[in-house]
Amino acid sequence: MAEYHFITYWHIEAPLAAVCMAIENSQSWPQWWRSVERVEELWPGDARGIGRVLRYTWKGRLPYRLTFDICVTHIEPLSAVEGIASGQVQGRGRWSFSSDGAVTVVRYEWQVYTTPRWMRLLAPVMRGVFKWNHDTVMQQGGEGLARQLNARLLKVAHACIDKSHPSVEERH
């Protein structure tokens, strides 16, 4: 099984509430995040959004698409959103938000494994390429969010927690 544990940080010079709203409104992501091809709501969830199920279709730099569903399991307004993924990736994701003065720090943790057979078979030799593709998608997301909010993206940092090949990379 090909397991991945990615952490991405975006430092955006924008108000916390605006950043949280943009992330929580993921149906608008295709408007500003070019790797997100489609987001459709499958189930609305409760009044707070718990149990909401959304289907995402992503296309990074590599010649494949991934489609998976996220069921929202936890929401803390202006602090965190968590969900469980199922489909071509399975696992969990967590957005968390904090502010440092005028800068909002977004942390995204993605702990998943891939289900397409070809990805599982190629993982031993393609792990680094899959990580690069994920990091590129997340870089584009930070840049797109900054443009959407008319803000500056000050820093992007990526970490991959892999027992055999840990890495941390930072981009400005």
Short mmCIF file of N, CA and C in Angstrom, two decimals, residues 100 108 124 133 164:
data_model
loop_
_atom_site.label_atom_id
_atom_site.label_comp_id
_atom_site.label_asym_id
_atom_site.label_seq_id
_atom_site.Cartn_x
_atom_site.Cartn_y
_atom_site.Cartn_z
N ASP A 100 -0.73 35.54 12.84
CA ASP A 100 0.42 36.18 13.46
C ASP A 100 0.41 37.61 12.94
N TYR A 108 -1.98 22.51 6.17
CA TYR A 108 -2.79 21.42 5.64
C TYR A 108 -2.03 20.12 5.83
N PRO A 124 6.94 2.56 -5.27
CA PRO A 124 8.34 2.43 -4.83
C PRO A 124 9.33 3.24 -5.67
N ASN A 133 4.56 16.28 -7.41
CA ASN A 133 3.27 16.65 -7.98
C ASN A 133 2.36 17.24 -6.89
N SER A 164 11.26 6.45 5.68
CA SER A 164 12.49 6.14 4.95
C SER A 164 13.12 7.35 4.28
#
